[in-house]
Amino acid sequence: MMTPMIRATAASLLLAGSMAVAAPALAEDDWIPPVTDALTQTECGDCHMAFQPGFLPARSWDAMMDGLADHFGDDATLSPADTAHIRAYLTANAGDVRGSELARDYMRWVRPDGVPLRITENPAFLREHDFRPEVWDRPEVVTPSNCLACHRDAERGSYEDD
Amino acid sequence: MTPARSLTLAALLATGLAASIAPAHAGDAADRQAILDGLAAEARAADPAFAGFAADRGETLFRTQWAGGDDRTPACTACHTENPRAMGRNAKTGRPIEPVAVSAKPDRFTDPDEVAKQFRRDCEAVLGRHCTAQEKGDYITFMMGQ
């Protein structure tokens, strides 16, 4: 019974947030090129949504693929061939390689020598997700990296305020 | 090479058999049986007294609070819920998980690579160790009856 209320609150918070930004929100501000590689979609999408490569620079994806044995605490290792394939795709489409507007918005917060691994720690993310704790506590959310809990078209690269 | 060949032969035979019964999922049943046969051979090699897989042991494995791995996944049920026929949710990422029961998702336990990968990851996360072939076979056997 609480859920619609909370959802409405979240929506108004999101609305308030985007209205506070000086520039009017254009659709392309909320869009990033989606994952188009089947293996990347399948393997990276196994336990979580396959995040778009544009959210991190190429060196971050290299570090990610180097560290799959301890992937945020989980063993996410793949065969060497699959690892190489996915690494090539992610680095070729990284935010500092193929920049869309949203990717550039994320990249401008990354230091020249920075190797971020968590997209959710980027100030561009935090700026848009400054919610009250009860929004994060919604049972379907679980964690801030669960884009699909609120952005139903996230896998298609669309992060409009749902 | 011989065990692998006879396994393939068994799978082919099983495919033919299953095809005459349930054409829609003929390949699934055979693929699942091939995986179980492989696990049975592995279990027998580990313990000559191996006497087959049991659904009730699989259910115990599924419902036990192991708390040996990740704090967020003390049991299989942390993600798969108490009901294997229901949708689950990854307790770490929030991603929905298709039902693990074969009746609800007929292609469960049919891809050997996928099965090996999932047991490797999930046993580590829940039990804090690898599962034995006996445990994997028991688990699959339980899910086949669900």
Short mmCIF file of C-alpha atoms in Angstrom, two decimals:
data_model
loop_
_atom_site.label_atom_id
_atom_site.label_comp_id
_atom_site.label_asym_id
_atom_site.label_seq_id
_atom_site.Cartn_x
_atom_site.Cartn_y
_atom_site.Cartn_z
CA MET A 1 0.00 0.00 0.00
CA MET A 2 2.95 2.27 0.61
CA THR A 3 4.53 1.62 -2.73
CA PRO A 4 2.53 4.02 -4.97
CA MET A 5 3.00 6.78 -2.43
CA ILE A 6 6.73 6.24 -2.25
CA ARG A 7 6.93 6.01 -5.99
CA ALA A 8 5.06 9.29 -6.36
CA THR A 9 7.40 10.89 -3.86
CA ALA A 10 10.39 9.56 -5.74
CA ALA A 11 8.99 10.89 -9.00
CA SER A 12 8.45 14.34 -7.56
CA LEU A 13 11.92 14.32 -6.07
CA LEU A 14 13.33 13.40 -9.42
CA LEU A 15 11.26 16.10 -11.07
CA ALA A 16 12.37 18.67 -8.52
CA GLY A 17 15.95 17.61 -9.07
CA SER A 18 15.86 17.97 -12.81
CA MET A 19 14.01 21.29 -12.61
CA ALA A 20 16.68 22.66 -10.31
CA VAL A 21 19.27 22.08 -13.04
CA ALA A 22 19.63 25.29 -15.02
CA ALA A 23 19.60 23.78 -18.51
CA PRO A 24 16.34 22.22 -19.68
CA ALA A 25 16.54 18.42 -19.69
CA LEU A 26 16.74 17.19 -23.26
CA ALA A 27 16.02 13.56 -24.04
CA GLU A 28 19.57 12.95 -25.17
CA ASP A 29 20.84 14.06 -21.79
CA ASP A 30 19.30 10.88 -20.42
CA TRP A 31 20.42 8.49 -23.12
CA ILE A 32 23.62 6.55 -23.52
CA PRO A 33 24.45 4.09 -26.32
CA PRO A 34 23.10 0.68 -25.18
CA VAL A 35 25.10 -2.54 -25.06
CA THR A 36 24.94 -4.08 -28.52
CA ASP A 37 27.32 -7.00 -28.07
CA ALA A 38 25.48 -10.26 -27.35
CA LEU A 39 28.17 -11.88 -25.20
CA THR A 40 28.63 -8.73 -23.13
CA GLN A 41 24.87 -8.51 -22.67
CA THR A 42 24.63 -12.15 -21.59
CA GLU A 43 27.63 -12.40 -19.29
CA CYS A 44 27.62 -8.94 -17.73
CA GLY A 45 23.84 -9.15 -17.52
CA ASP A 46 23.90 -12.45 -15.67
CA CYS A 47 23.76 -11.09 -12.11
CA HIS A 48 23.08 -7.40 -12.73
CA MET A 49 22.05 -5.21 -15.63
CA ALA A 50 24.84 -4.99 -18.19
CA PHE A 51 25.91 -1.40 -17.60
CA GLN A 52 26.63 0.69 -20.66
CA PRO A 53 30.37 1.05 -21.32
CA GLY A 54 29.99 4.82 -21.69
CA PHE A 55 29.68 5.26 -17.94
CA LEU A 56 33.35 4.46 -17.34
CA PRO A 57 36.62 5.22 -19.14
CA ALA A 58 38.45 2.46 -21.00
CA ARG A 59 41.09 2.07 -18.28
CA SER A 60 38.32 1.33 -15.79
CA TRP A 61 36.94 -1.45 -17.97
CA ASP A 62 40.44 -2.87 -18.28
CA ALA A 63 40.75 -2.88 -14.49
CA MET A 64 37.28 -4.42 -14.21
CA MET A 65 38.13 -7.26 -16.56
CA ASP A 66 41.46 -7.78 -14.76
CA GLY A 67 39.67 -8.16 -11.45
CA LEU A 68 36.79 -10.54 -12.20
CA ALA A 69 38.04 -13.05 -9.60
CA ASP A 70 37.01 -10.52 -6.96
CA HIS A 71 34.23 -8.58 -8.67
CA PHE A 72 32.82 -6.49 -5.81
CA GLY A 73 33.25 -9.55 -3.60
CA ASP A 74 32.04 -12.14 -6.12
CA ASP A 75 33.91 -14.52 -8.35
CA ALA A 76 32.79 -13.44 -11.82
CA THR A 77 35.58 -15.07 -13.78
CA LEU A 78 34.93 -16.08 -17.39
CA SER A 79 36.89 -18.09 -19.90
CA PRO A 80 39.95 -16.27 -21.27
CA ALA A 81 38.32 -16.02 -24.71
CA ASP A 82 35.09 -14.52 -23.34
CA THR A 83 37.03 -12.16 -21.09
CA ALA A 84 39.08 -10.90 -24.03
CA HIS A 85 35.99 -10.46 -26.20
CA ILE A 86 34.08 -8.49 -23.57
CA ARG A 87 37.15 -6.42 -22.67
CA ALA A 88 37.56 -5.43 -26.32
CA TYR A 89 33.93 -4.40 -26.61
CA LEU A 90 33.83 -2.42 -23.36
CA THR A 91 37.07 -0.55 -23.97
CA ALA A 92 36.19 0.26 -27.58
CA ASN A 93 32.89 1.78 -26.43
CA ALA A 94 34.07 3.37 -23.20
CA GLY A 95 33.00 6.85 -22.16
CA ASP A 96 36.35 8.40 -23.05
CA VAL A 97 36.42 6.66 -26.42
CA ARG A 98 32.91 6.99 -27.80
CA GLY A 99 31.37 9.84 -25.90
CA SER A 100 27.65 10.49 -25.97
CA GLU A 101 26.36 13.51 -24.12
CA LEU A 102 25.55 11.50 -20.99
CA ALA A 103 28.90 9.72 -21.13
CA ARG A 104 30.70 13.05 -21.37
CA ASP A 105 28.72 14.22 -18.35
CA TYR A 106 30.16 11.28 -16.39
CA MET A 107 33.66 11.53 -17.85
CA ARG A 108 34.14 15.14 -16.84
CA TRP A 109 34.14 14.04 -13.18
CA VAL A 110 36.82 11.41 -13.71
CA ARG A 111 40.39 12.53 -12.97
CA PRO A 112 42.87 12.10 -15.82
CA ASP A 113 44.58 9.32 -13.85
CA GLY A 114 41.43 8.07 -12.14
CA VAL A 115 40.30 4.46 -12.50
CA PRO A 116 36.79 4.44 -11.03
CA LEU A 117 35.01 1.10 -10.77
CA ARG A 118 31.68 2.13 -9.29
CA ILE A 119 29.45 4.13 -11.61
CA THR A 120 27.25 4.97 -8.62
CA GLU A 121 30.06 6.98 -7.01
CA ASN A 122 30.32 9.40 -9.91
CA PRO A 123 29.07 12.88 -8.91
CA ALA A 124 26.96 12.89 -12.08
CA PHE A 125 25.13 9.86 -10.66
CA LEU A 126 24.95 11.18 -7.10
CA ARG A 127 23.57 14.52 -8.28
CA GLU A 128 20.58 12.75 -9.85
CA HIS A 129 20.02 10.25 -7.03
CA ASP A 130 19.88 12.35 -3.88
CA PHE A 131 16.87 10.55 -2.40
CA ARG A 132 15.57 10.07 1.08
CA PRO A 133 16.52 6.73 2.70
CA GLU A 134 13.02 5.27 2.27
CA VAL A 135 13.40 5.43 -1.50
CA TRP A 136 16.57 3.33 -1.31
CA ASP A 137 14.83 1.03 1.18
CA ARG A 138 12.14 0.02 -1.31
CA PRO A 139 12.36 -3.79 -1.50
CA GLU A 140 12.80 -3.88 -5.27
CA VAL A 141 15.73 -1.44 -5.19
CA VAL A 142 18.23 -3.40 -3.03
CA THR A 143 21.20 -1.32 -4.22
CA PRO A 144 21.80 1.97 -6.08
CA SER A 145 23.29 0.05 -9.02
CA ASN A 146 19.92 -1.59 -9.71
CA CYS A 147 19.01 0.84 -12.51
CA LEU A 148 16.02 -1.20 -13.64
CA ALA A 149 14.21 -0.82 -10.32
CA CYS A 150 13.26 2.71 -11.42
CA HIS A 151 14.48 3.19 -15.00
CA ARG A 152 12.46 0.59 -16.89
CA ASP A 153 14.23 1.37 -20.19
CA ALA A 154 17.72 1.42 -18.69
CA GLU A 155 18.87 -1.56 -20.72
CA ARG A 156 18.01 0.38 -23.87
CA GLY A 157 20.19 3.21 -22.60
CA SER A 158 17.32 5.44 -21.56
CA TYR A 159 17.55 6.93 -18.08
CA GLU A 160 14.68 9.38 -18.22
CA ASP A 161 13.16 10.15 -14.85
CA ASP A 162 10.64 7.35 -14.52
CA MET B 1 37.56 -40.22 -24.02
CA THR B 2 35.31 -43.26 -23.50
CA PRO B 3 33.13 -41.89 -20.67
CA ALA B 4 32.54 -38.72 -22.66
CA ARG B 5 31.56 -40.72 -25.74
CA SER B 6 29.15 -42.95 -23.86
CA LEU B 7 27.72 -39.84 -22.23
CA THR B 8 27.08 -38.34 -25.66
CA LEU B 9 25.53 -41.58 -26.82
CA ALA B 10 23.30 -41.67 -23.76
CA ALA B 11 22.29 -38.10 -24.38
CA LEU B 12 21.45 -38.87 -28.01
CA LEU B 13 19.42 -41.89 -27.01
CA ALA B 14 17.68 -39.88 -24.31
CA THR B 15 16.93 -37.15 -26.85
CA GLY B 16 15.20 -39.66 -29.05
CA LEU B 17 13.26 -41.10 -26.15
CA ALA B 18 12.18 -37.75 -24.79
CA ALA B 19 11.23 -36.50 -28.25
CA SER B 20 8.51 -39.12 -28.49
CA ILE B 21 7.09 -38.05 -25.12
CA ALA B 22 7.40 -34.30 -24.86
CA PRO B 23 8.48 -32.72 -28.15
CA ALA B 24 8.42 -29.18 -26.75
CA HIS B 25 11.24 -29.77 -24.26
CA ALA B 26 12.78 -32.95 -25.59
CA GLY B 27 16.27 -31.50 -25.74
CA ASP B 28 15.99 -29.97 -22.30
CA ALA B 29 15.28 -33.24 -20.53
CA ALA B 30 18.14 -34.99 -22.32
CA ASP B 31 20.56 -32.16 -21.67
CA ARG B 32 19.62 -32.15 -17.99
CA GLN B 33 20.04 -35.91 -17.72
CA ALA B 34 23.46 -35.68 -19.36
CA ILE B 35 24.52 -33.17 -16.72
CA LEU B 36 23.18 -35.43 -13.95
CA ASP B 37 24.99 -38.42 -15.44
CA GLY B 38 28.23 -36.46 -15.44
CA LEU B 39 27.71 -35.44 -11.82
CA ALA B 40 26.89 -39.05 -10.87
CA ALA B 41 30.15 -40.25 -12.40
CA GLU B 42 32.00 -37.52 -10.53
CA ALA B 43 30.25 -38.40 -7.24
CA ARG B 44 31.03 -42.10 -7.70
CA ALA B 45 34.67 -41.30 -8.31
CA ALA B 46 34.75 -39.26 -5.10
CA ASP B 47 32.90 -41.87 -3.07
CA PRO B 48 32.54 -45.48 -4.24
CA ALA B 49 29.53 -45.84 -1.92
CA PHE B 50 27.62 -43.21 -3.93
CA ALA B 51 24.02 -44.40 -4.17
CA GLY B 52 22.35 -41.85 -6.40
CA PHE B 53 20.90 -38.39 -5.93
CA ALA B 54 18.03 -37.55 -3.60
CA ALA B 55 15.52 -34.71 -3.83
CA ASP B 56 15.11 -34.45 -0.05
CA ARG B 57 18.83 -33.84 0.41
CA GLY B 58 18.61 -31.25 -2.34
CA GLU B 59 15.77 -29.53 -0.53
CA THR B 60 17.79 -29.45 2.70
CA LEU B 61 20.70 -27.91 0.79
CA PHE B 62 18.31 -25.34 -0.67
CA ARG B 63 16.70 -24.34 2.65
CA THR B 64 19.66 -24.57 5.06
CA GLN B 65 20.99 -21.32 6.50
CA TRP B 66 24.63 -21.95 5.70
CA ALA B 67 25.89 -18.43 6.35
CA GLY B 68 29.28 -19.51 5.09
CA GLY B 69 29.79 -17.01 2.32
CA ASP B 70 28.47 -13.53 1.64
CA ASP B 71 26.46 -11.98 4.49
CA ARG B 72 23.68 -11.09 2.05
CA THR B 73 23.26 -14.69 0.89
CA PRO B 74 23.18 -16.98 3.94
CA ALA B 75 20.95 -19.46 2.05
CA CYS B 76 19.87 -20.27 -1.50
CA THR B 77 16.50 -18.86 -0.47
CA ALA B 78 18.02 -15.40 0.03
CA CYS B 79 17.71 -14.92 -3.74
CA HIS B 80 15.43 -17.74 -4.89
CA THR B 81 12.83 -17.28 -2.10
CA GLU B 82 11.36 -20.18 -0.10
CA ASN B 83 9.39 -21.18 -3.20
CA PRO B 84 11.56 -22.42 -6.07
CA ARG B 85 8.66 -21.93 -8.48
CA ALA B 86 8.50 -18.21 -7.75
CA MET B 87 10.54 -15.42 -9.26
CA GLY B 88 13.57 -14.59 -7.17
CA ARG B 89 15.70 -11.50 -6.80
CA ASN B 90 19.47 -11.23 -6.56
CA ALA B 91 20.08 -10.17 -2.94
CA LYS B 92 23.16 -8.19 -3.95
CA THR B 93 22.12 -6.52 -7.19
CA GLY B 94 18.32 -6.54 -7.05
CA ARG B 95 18.08 -8.16 -10.48
CA PRO B 96 15.03 -10.41 -10.86
CA ILE B 97 15.87 -14.12 -11.16
CA GLU B 98 13.75 -16.56 -13.14
CA PRO B 99 12.30 -19.43 -11.09
CA VAL B 100 14.83 -22.14 -10.38
CA ALA B 101 12.24 -24.97 -10.46
CA VAL B 102 12.22 -26.92 -13.70
CA SER B 103 8.41 -26.89 -13.87
CA ALA B 104 8.45 -23.10 -13.93
CA LYS B 105 11.48 -22.76 -16.23
CA PRO B 106 11.91 -25.89 -18.33
CA ASP B 107 15.39 -25.05 -19.61
CA ARG B 108 16.90 -24.96 -16.11
CA PHE B 109 20.05 -27.09 -15.73
CA THR B 110 20.44 -27.79 -19.44
CA ASP B 111 23.61 -25.85 -20.31
CA PRO B 112 26.65 -27.56 -18.71
CA ASP B 113 28.80 -24.42 -18.78
CA GLU B 114 26.07 -22.31 -17.26
CA VAL B 115 25.36 -24.92 -14.57
CA ALA B 116 29.06 -25.19 -13.68
CA LYS B 117 29.43 -21.41 -13.56
CA GLN B 118 26.34 -20.86 -11.41
CA PHE B 119 27.23 -23.56 -8.87
CA ARG B 120 30.78 -22.21 -8.67
CA ARG B 121 29.56 -18.69 -7.93
CA ASP B 122 26.55 -19.51 -5.78
CA CYS B 123 28.10 -22.22 -3.61
CA GLU B 124 30.94 -19.85 -2.84
CA ALA B 125 28.49 -17.03 -2.00
CA VAL B 126 26.18 -19.17 0.16
CA LEU B 127 28.27 -22.00 1.61
CA GLY B 128 31.64 -20.34 1.35
CA ARG B 129 33.05 -23.33 -0.49
CA HIS B 130 32.56 -25.38 -3.64
CA CYS B 131 29.65 -27.79 -3.69
CA THR B 132 30.34 -31.48 -4.14
CA ALA B 133 29.03 -33.39 -7.14
CA GLN B 134 26.65 -35.16 -4.74
CA GLU B 135 25.25 -31.82 -3.58
CA LYS B 136 24.88 -30.47 -7.10
CA GLY B 137 23.07 -33.61 -8.25
CA ASP B 138 20.79 -33.58 -5.20
CA TYR B 139 19.96 -29.93 -5.83
CA ILE B 140 19.12 -30.49 -9.48
CA THR B 141 17.07 -33.56 -8.57
CA PHE B 142 15.07 -31.51 -6.06
CA MET B 143 14.45 -28.77 -8.63
CA MET B 144 13.34 -31.30 -11.24
CA GLY B 145 10.50 -32.29 -8.91
CA GLN B 146 9.50 -28.71 -8.21
#
